[in-house]
Amino acid sequence: MKIGVIGTGYVGLVTGACLADLGHVVVCMDKDTRRVKLLKKGEIPFYEPGLSETVKRSVKGQRLFFTSKLEEVILDAEVIFIAVGTPPKANGEADVSAVIDVAEGIAKVLKKNHSKSSKSELGYKVIVNKSTVPVGMGDIVTDILKKRGIPEKKFAVVSNPEFLKEGSAVSDFMHPDRIVVGASNNRAFNLLSELYRPLNAHIIFTSIKSAELIKYASNAFLATRISFMNEIANICEKVGSDVVEVAEGMGLDKRIGKAFLNAGIGYGGSCFPKDVVALLHLAQSHGYDSRILEAANQANEEQWKIFVEKVEATLGGADGKRIAVLGLSFKPETDDTREAPSIKIIKRLIDLGAEITAYDPVVKKVVGLKLRMAANPYDAVKGKQAVIMVTEWNEFKQLDLERVKSLLKEPVVIDGRNIYSPVKMRNLGFTYVSVGRS
Ligand code: UDX
């Protein structure tokens, strides 16, 4: 099939590259001409395992193309994906102006072509919203096209939310738990079913509004689950239980399941924090106050602060302390530091007077933070009064801990991700503080 993808950010690029890998012919468009130039050379603007190979393979196979011109995406494509950002406004509401601009752009191109020759038949187009948008956006995009005079029988707007996780996005795309298609007619649904047929995945067909809410509800549920476990961890510390054991015991109940029960320093990234707040806002704008979402968000805002307090309590204050921080990205296998708890923790420690040296396997600088970057974890810990672990990269799980101990000025490890065994750390002679394991 001929596909167009508008937006080559995280979701758009992974979607475009993976659809091309499935054998479709895909044109990806971005208004950022510099980015398009890089992509044409096979250079990926962010770190995502497996993506570069997927892009290069499809570019070479002439199934994946990049452009900065909207016309080149729209005219031939049977399915057009909108995959532009919906960042939070100051009040938490999702800013959908980029989606609206793209919809206007599509409408303009279609209109121009439709009216050029009344004889030439404008092909049927399915416009798929992949961006995370408030419920009702599908109707707004439909209205934009209708207002421009595009006949209703010539197009359908579909919601097909993306559930990929940074760090495993390519594999998530290729092996989805489910594909959600929100459409108002069978023709559009059948086209999307055909598009995803090579994945042999479970596809569910819903209304557009349900599909839009499935995305927000899924992310908000997972975020709530993490906040819940972080609270259980805080309770564990008070009562003397171990949250890792508690999570294991809970997760074996099939109704609960094992995933996303890891307590830590709070969720970050470009989705959970913004989507919880956006859903809260959406509910409020319809006259409903969600107490659970409010609490999940508040608990998350507290969790990194509790960790900083732990650092202060362990070191007898942070002022003048030299501290190594291992990990900067909001989770392993990505270079993304958006809403990363690491950044909030480091900022606060610097404000409290600490001197920070950081190391991350892929993040090599953080704009606006006064910290030293080390070339490897051992250089980072050398001569420091403590090391704090904020991202659970595999590299950190395999550290030579004897060497770490010999390099540290004081053998103090404060672990925000429960990477190590408390017993092992104590036997090695560390003062070891973690989350929810008193
Ligand atoms: C998330 C959703 O998982 C994905 O389906 C959606 O499409 C986009 O948002 P992502 O933000 O890439 O994906 O990462 P994810 O692995 O979900 O982690 C989000 C945050 O939760 C990270 O900060 C992570 O450290 C934290 N987390 C995750 C925990 O603290 N504990 C857990 O058990 C799991």
XYZ file of C-alpha atoms and ligand atoms in Angstrom:
472
model
C 0.000 0.000 0.000
C 1.029 3.617 -0.465
C 1.389 5.389 2.847
C 2.124 8.951 3.909
C 3.372 9.872 7.354
C 3.382 13.480 8.522
C 5.840 14.172 11.329
C 9.145 12.343 11.742
C 9.368 12.531 15.510
C 9.428 9.452 17.597
C 6.055 7.999 16.640
C 6.081 9.105 12.993
C 9.536 7.845 12.161
C 9.085 4.484 13.869
C 5.672 4.062 12.203
C 6.971 5.029 8.763
C 10.103 2.903 8.954
C 8.278 -0.147 10.301
C 5.449 0.084 7.744
C 8.098 0.267 5.010
C 9.753 -2.774 6.564
C 6.421 -4.589 6.211
C 6.610 -3.950 2.461
C 4.522 -0.805 2.067
C 5.780 2.215 0.150
C 6.053 5.056 2.642
C 6.743 8.761 2.236
C 7.545 10.545 5.516
C 7.202 14.289 5.661
C 8.590 16.821 8.098
C 8.580 20.589 7.778
C 12.061 20.616 9.360
C 14.186 20.539 6.193
C 17.412 19.888 8.130
C 15.899 16.795 9.688
C 14.701 15.585 6.277
C 18.188 16.055 4.858
C 19.675 13.952 7.670
C 17.028 11.255 7.303
C 17.674 10.998 3.576
C 21.284 10.167 4.485
C 20.026 7.523 6.918
C 20.886 9.568 10.008
C 18.395 9.176 12.869
C 17.883 12.292 15.024
C 17.514 10.298 18.279
C 18.702 7.063 19.825
C 16.372 4.097 19.397
C 17.674 0.528 19.178
C 17.090 -1.075 15.763
C 15.581 2.010 14.126
C 18.622 3.048 12.144
C 18.928 -0.424 10.560
C 15.198 -0.465 9.756
C 15.367 2.980 8.109
C 18.509 2.173 6.116
C 17.100 -1.154 4.900
C 13.902 0.446 3.610
C 15.598 3.484 2.084
C 17.919 1.138 0.191
C 14.965 -0.998 -0.863
C 13.247 2.164 -2.167
C 10.232 1.667 0.089
C 10.948 4.628 2.374
C 11.267 8.226 1.236
C 11.561 11.560 3.022
C 10.317 14.965 1.965
C 9.469 18.352 3.388
C 6.619 18.919 0.910
C 3.129 18.011 1.993
C 1.923 17.401 -1.587
C 4.457 14.631 -2.039
C 2.941 12.743 0.875
C -0.710 13.234 0.180
C -1.490 12.829 -3.476
C -0.475 9.192 -3.975
C -1.112 7.887 -0.469
C -4.145 5.755 0.325
C -3.478 6.098 4.046
C -2.078 9.292 5.589
C -0.832 9.209 9.178
C -0.763 12.355 11.274
C 2.032 11.878 13.794
C 2.859 15.338 15.098
C 3.442 16.397 18.703
C 0.704 17.396 21.141
C 2.782 18.992 23.917
C 1.164 20.195 27.137
C 0.080 23.826 27.461
C 0.811 25.614 30.738
C -2.548 24.429 32.158
C -1.854 20.793 31.220
C -4.254 20.749 28.282
C -2.889 19.048 25.143
C -1.849 21.587 22.528
C -3.384 20.243 19.315
C -2.425 23.165 17.083
C 0.074 21.068 15.101
C -2.609 18.449 14.353
C -4.990 21.181 13.214
C -2.308 22.761 10.997
C -1.626 19.407 9.355
C -5.348 18.749 8.852
C -5.706 22.200 7.231
C -2.681 21.437 5.047
C -4.106 18.085 3.929
C -7.455 19.698 3.202
C -5.798 22.419 1.120
C -3.803 19.965 -0.993
C -6.803 17.710 -1.530
C -9.031 20.635 -2.408
C -6.528 22.008 -4.914
C -6.293 18.659 -6.599
C -9.961 17.914 -6.469
C -10.891 21.144 -8.173
C -8.041 21.124 -10.745
C -9.969 18.818 -12.977
C -13.468 17.825 -12.092
C -13.003 14.767 -14.310
C -9.954 13.404 -12.482
C -11.131 11.238 -9.625
C -9.598 12.048 -6.278
C -8.710 8.682 -4.709
C -10.254 7.637 -1.391
C -8.019 8.681 1.524
C -7.925 7.418 5.046
C -6.496 10.026 7.385
C -5.179 8.328 10.483
C -4.529 10.156 13.695
C -1.559 8.613 15.503
C -0.864 11.634 17.676
C -2.190 11.408 21.233
C -5.169 13.767 21.145
C -8.123 14.660 23.343
C -11.369 12.840 22.653
C -13.236 14.638 19.885
C -10.210 15.423 17.694
C -11.368 12.975 15.016
C -14.525 15.036 14.565
C -12.518 18.254 14.415
C -10.255 16.883 11.641
C -13.335 15.616 9.738
C -14.946 19.057 9.974
C -11.796 20.766 8.685
C -11.848 18.603 5.559
C -15.586 19.004 5.054
C -15.371 22.794 5.410
C -12.745 22.857 2.643
C -15.250 21.111 0.404
C -13.718 17.620 0.354
C -16.665 15.296 -0.329
C -17.378 12.992 2.603
C -17.363 9.925 0.394
C -13.748 10.669 -0.529
C -12.172 10.319 2.881
C -12.413 8.873 6.363
C -10.736 9.985 9.563
C -9.495 7.187 11.791
C -7.938 7.071 15.238
C -5.131 4.530 15.531
C -3.198 5.299 18.716
C 0.374 4.178 19.160
C 1.454 2.213 22.214
C 5.183 1.951 21.544
C 7.688 2.423 24.328
C 10.925 4.299 23.841
C 13.851 1.903 23.876
C 11.814 -0.959 22.405
C 9.741 0.951 19.858
C 10.624 -1.118 16.771
C 9.948 -4.388 18.524
C 6.734 -2.981 20.082
C 5.549 -1.963 16.610
C 6.333 -5.358 15.114
C 4.834 -7.343 18.025
C 1.927 -5.295 19.377
C -0.324 -6.603 22.158
C -3.176 -5.086 20.159
C -3.898 -2.610 17.406
C -6.752 -0.212 18.053
C -8.615 1.206 15.068
C -11.311 3.748 15.796
C -13.324 4.346 12.639
C -16.830 5.230 11.630
C -17.077 2.959 8.616
C -16.027 -0.485 7.465
C -14.158 0.711 4.402
C -11.623 2.585 6.529
C -11.376 -0.265 9.013
C -10.760 -2.795 6.215
C -8.014 -0.622 4.730
C -6.253 -0.407 8.097
C -6.716 -4.137 8.672
C -5.057 -4.763 5.317
C -2.238 -2.344 6.164
C -1.418 -4.195 9.406
C -2.142 -7.703 8.055
C 1.574 -8.712 7.934
C 1.779 -8.243 11.719
C -0.826 -10.929 12.342
C -1.904 -8.937 15.386
C -5.130 -8.677 17.365
C -6.967 -5.683 15.882
C -9.925 -4.172 17.665
C -12.446 -1.977 15.918
C -13.980 0.798 18.029
C -15.617 4.158 17.634
C -13.191 7.033 17.038
C -13.917 8.490 20.469
C -13.261 5.185 22.225
C -9.943 4.751 20.403
C -8.908 8.256 21.439
C -9.700 7.493 25.058
C -8.060 4.041 24.984
C -4.714 5.754 24.484
C -5.100 8.190 27.377
C -6.697 5.614 29.647
C -3.923 3.065 29.005
C -1.135 5.514 29.751
C -2.949 6.950 32.767
C -3.628 3.464 34.109
C 0.033 2.446 33.810
C 1.140 5.713 35.394
C -1.341 5.192 38.231
C -0.014 1.675 38.722
C 3.517 3.052 39.095
C 2.379 5.759 41.527
C 0.518 3.089 43.485
C 3.648 0.934 43.724
C 5.715 3.947 44.730
C 3.284 4.556 47.581
C 3.451 0.883 48.560
C 7.259 1.265 48.556
C 7.014 4.272 50.860
C 4.737 2.269 53.157
C 7.199 -0.671 53.007
C 9.913 1.611 54.365
C 7.701 2.570 57.297
C 6.591 -0.939 58.201
C 9.717 -2.937 57.325
C 8.547 -4.822 54.213
C 10.443 -5.196 50.933
C 8.639 -3.743 47.885
C 10.434 -6.052 45.444
C 9.092 -9.078 47.309
C 5.680 -7.452 47.652
C 5.556 -6.708 43.882
C 6.557 -10.281 43.068
C 3.840 -11.659 45.309
C 1.259 -9.301 43.831
C 2.320 -9.812 40.222
C 1.778 -13.570 40.337
C -1.934 -12.895 40.637
C -2.984 -13.103 36.978
C -5.507 -10.324 37.514
C -2.645 -8.013 38.503
C 0.242 -9.249 36.314
C 3.961 -8.664 36.771
C 4.653 -5.709 34.471
C 4.961 -2.106 35.617
C 5.178 -2.852 39.320
C 8.690 -1.479 39.789
C 8.878 1.182 42.455
C 11.467 3.899 41.993
C 11.815 7.639 41.658
C 8.625 8.311 39.726
C 7.649 8.025 36.079
C 9.036 10.415 33.478
C 9.296 10.657 29.707
C 7.266 12.398 27.065
C 4.032 10.477 27.635
C 2.965 9.485 31.142
C 3.370 12.867 32.879
C 1.699 14.799 30.062
C -1.040 12.268 29.354
C -2.164 11.975 32.990
C -2.461 15.750 33.217
C -4.117 16.019 29.791
C -6.736 13.416 30.767
C -7.336 15.243 34.037
C -7.852 18.414 32.043
C -10.129 16.701 29.533
C -12.282 15.328 32.354
C -12.395 18.737 34.061
C -13.396 20.453 30.842
C -16.412 18.117 30.817
C -17.228 18.942 34.422
C -15.637 15.894 36.057
C -12.853 15.872 38.675
C -10.852 12.658 38.650
C -9.524 12.048 42.144
C -7.455 9.036 41.088
C -5.646 10.840 38.271
C -5.040 13.808 40.543
C -3.529 11.532 43.180
C -1.393 9.596 40.675
C 0.037 12.859 39.415
C 0.636 14.262 42.902
C 2.280 11.056 44.131
C 4.598 11.212 41.133
C 5.518 14.818 41.868
C 6.444 13.745 45.411
C 8.419 10.585 44.640
C 11.584 12.219 43.314
C 11.525 14.686 46.214
C 11.346 11.796 48.685
C 14.441 10.386 46.978
C 16.317 13.681 47.370
C 15.374 13.701 51.067
C 16.799 10.188 51.294
C 20.076 11.398 49.778
C 20.195 14.271 52.262
C 19.371 12.023 55.216
C 22.046 9.496 54.214
C 24.773 12.096 53.656
C 23.809 14.459 56.482
C 22.781 17.171 53.996
C 23.788 17.742 50.378
C 25.647 21.057 50.785
C 29.259 20.738 49.639
C 28.896 17.004 48.877
C 30.490 15.534 45.783
C 28.010 13.078 44.309
C 28.131 10.821 41.266
C 24.890 10.275 39.356
C 24.611 7.192 37.155
C 21.966 7.558 34.458
C 20.310 10.619 32.943
C 17.750 9.354 30.437
C 14.225 8.844 31.813
C 14.614 5.102 31.245
C 17.243 2.771 29.743
C 17.816 2.363 25.980
C 16.907 5.921 25.097
C 18.643 9.297 25.021
C 15.431 11.068 26.003
C 15.628 13.211 29.130
C 12.187 14.809 28.835
C 10.518 14.891 32.266
C 13.301 12.609 33.500
C 13.324 12.309 37.310
C 17.145 12.369 37.063
C 17.087 15.988 35.891
C 14.747 17.097 38.697
C 16.857 15.267 41.281
C 20.132 16.728 39.985
C 18.693 20.266 39.826
C 17.501 20.010 43.420
C 20.819 18.580 44.647
C 22.722 21.366 42.896
C 20.387 23.922 44.501
C 21.129 22.322 47.852
C 24.846 22.888 47.245
C 25.988 19.492 45.938
C 28.577 19.086 43.197
C 27.395 16.568 40.602
C 29.351 14.385 38.195
C 27.150 12.301 35.917
C 27.542 9.434 33.517
C 25.007 8.001 31.085
C 25.739 5.486 28.322
C 24.069 7.650 25.646
C 23.192 11.080 27.080
C 26.381 13.102 26.863
C 25.154 16.556 27.806
C 22.186 18.215 29.458
C 21.614 21.827 28.468
C 21.165 24.191 31.398
C 22.517 21.915 34.122
C 25.767 22.719 35.866
C 27.275 19.274 36.069
C 30.437 17.469 35.060
C 30.125 14.588 32.643
C 32.344 11.564 33.154
C 33.553 9.263 30.383
C 32.557 6.089 32.221
C 30.936 5.029 35.520
C 34.261 4.457 37.257
C 35.527 7.975 36.463
C 32.187 9.304 37.691
C 32.434 7.699 41.137
C 36.124 8.439 41.722
C 36.607 10.425 44.939
C 32.852 10.981 45.483
C 31.049 10.828 48.810
C 28.197 8.833 47.279
C 26.873 7.471 44.037
C 23.189 7.662 43.207
C 21.579 5.395 40.614
C 18.735 6.980 38.681
C 18.404 4.967 35.455
C 18.567 1.190 35.372
C 20.842 0.748 32.342
C 22.157 -2.833 32.051
C 25.680 -1.430 32.166
C 25.082 -0.388 35.783
C 23.772 -3.811 36.762
C 27.110 -5.306 35.663
C 29.427 -2.853 37.430
C 32.532 -4.147 39.206
C 31.257 -3.159 42.640
C 34.580 -3.887 44.402
C 36.168 -1.372 42.044
C 33.368 1.133 42.651
C 33.925 0.778 46.396
C 37.656 1.286 46.089
C 37.160 4.430 43.966
C 34.480 6.099 46.108
C 35.632 8.317 48.966
C 32.801 6.888 51.071
C 31.180 3.541 50.181
C 27.661 4.945 49.828
C 25.233 3.810 47.107
C 21.760 5.347 46.970
C 19.758 3.381 44.454
C 16.546 4.875 43.048
C 15.863 1.840 40.834
C 16.522 -1.103 43.164
C 19.225 -2.425 40.862
C 21.214 -4.305 43.507
C 20.557 -6.787 46.272
C 20.651 -5.114 49.694
C 22.252 -8.218 51.231
C 24.995 -8.362 48.608
C 25.692 -4.645 48.949
C 25.896 -4.859 52.731
C 28.233 -7.875 52.483
C 30.452 -5.853 50.164
C 30.660 -3.185 52.852
C 28.476 -0.511 51.246
C 26.027 1.767 52.982
C 23.211 0.889 50.632
C 19.929 2.758 50.498
C 17.223 1.850 47.989
C 13.464 2.325 47.473
C 10.938 0.458 49.586
C 13.463 -1.958 51.042
C 14.067 -0.851 54.580
C 4.858 4.888 27.585
C 3.901 3.709 27.351
O 4.411 2.544 27.986
C 3.687 3.482 25.866
O 2.723 2.449 25.658
C 3.193 4.792 25.225
O 3.026 4.630 23.838
C 4.163 5.925 25.521
O 4.360 6.044 26.927
P 7.507 5.259 27.477
O 7.210 6.610 28.047
O 8.412 5.134 26.310
O 6.129 4.519 27.052
O 8.171 4.372 28.634
P 7.705 3.315 29.731
O 8.551 2.113 29.600
O 6.259 3.103 29.717
O 8.150 4.056 31.077
C 7.587 5.298 31.469
C 8.117 5.721 32.808
O 7.638 4.868 33.842
C 9.644 5.693 32.937
O 10.067 6.827 33.649
C 9.930 4.441 33.753
O 11.124 4.514 34.491
C 8.715 4.423 34.664
N 8.395 3.064 35.161
C 7.982 2.105 34.306
C 8.492 2.813 36.527
O 8.858 3.681 37.326
N 8.147 1.576 36.976
C 7.727 0.575 36.157
O 7.424 -0.534 36.653
C 7.645 0.849 34.759
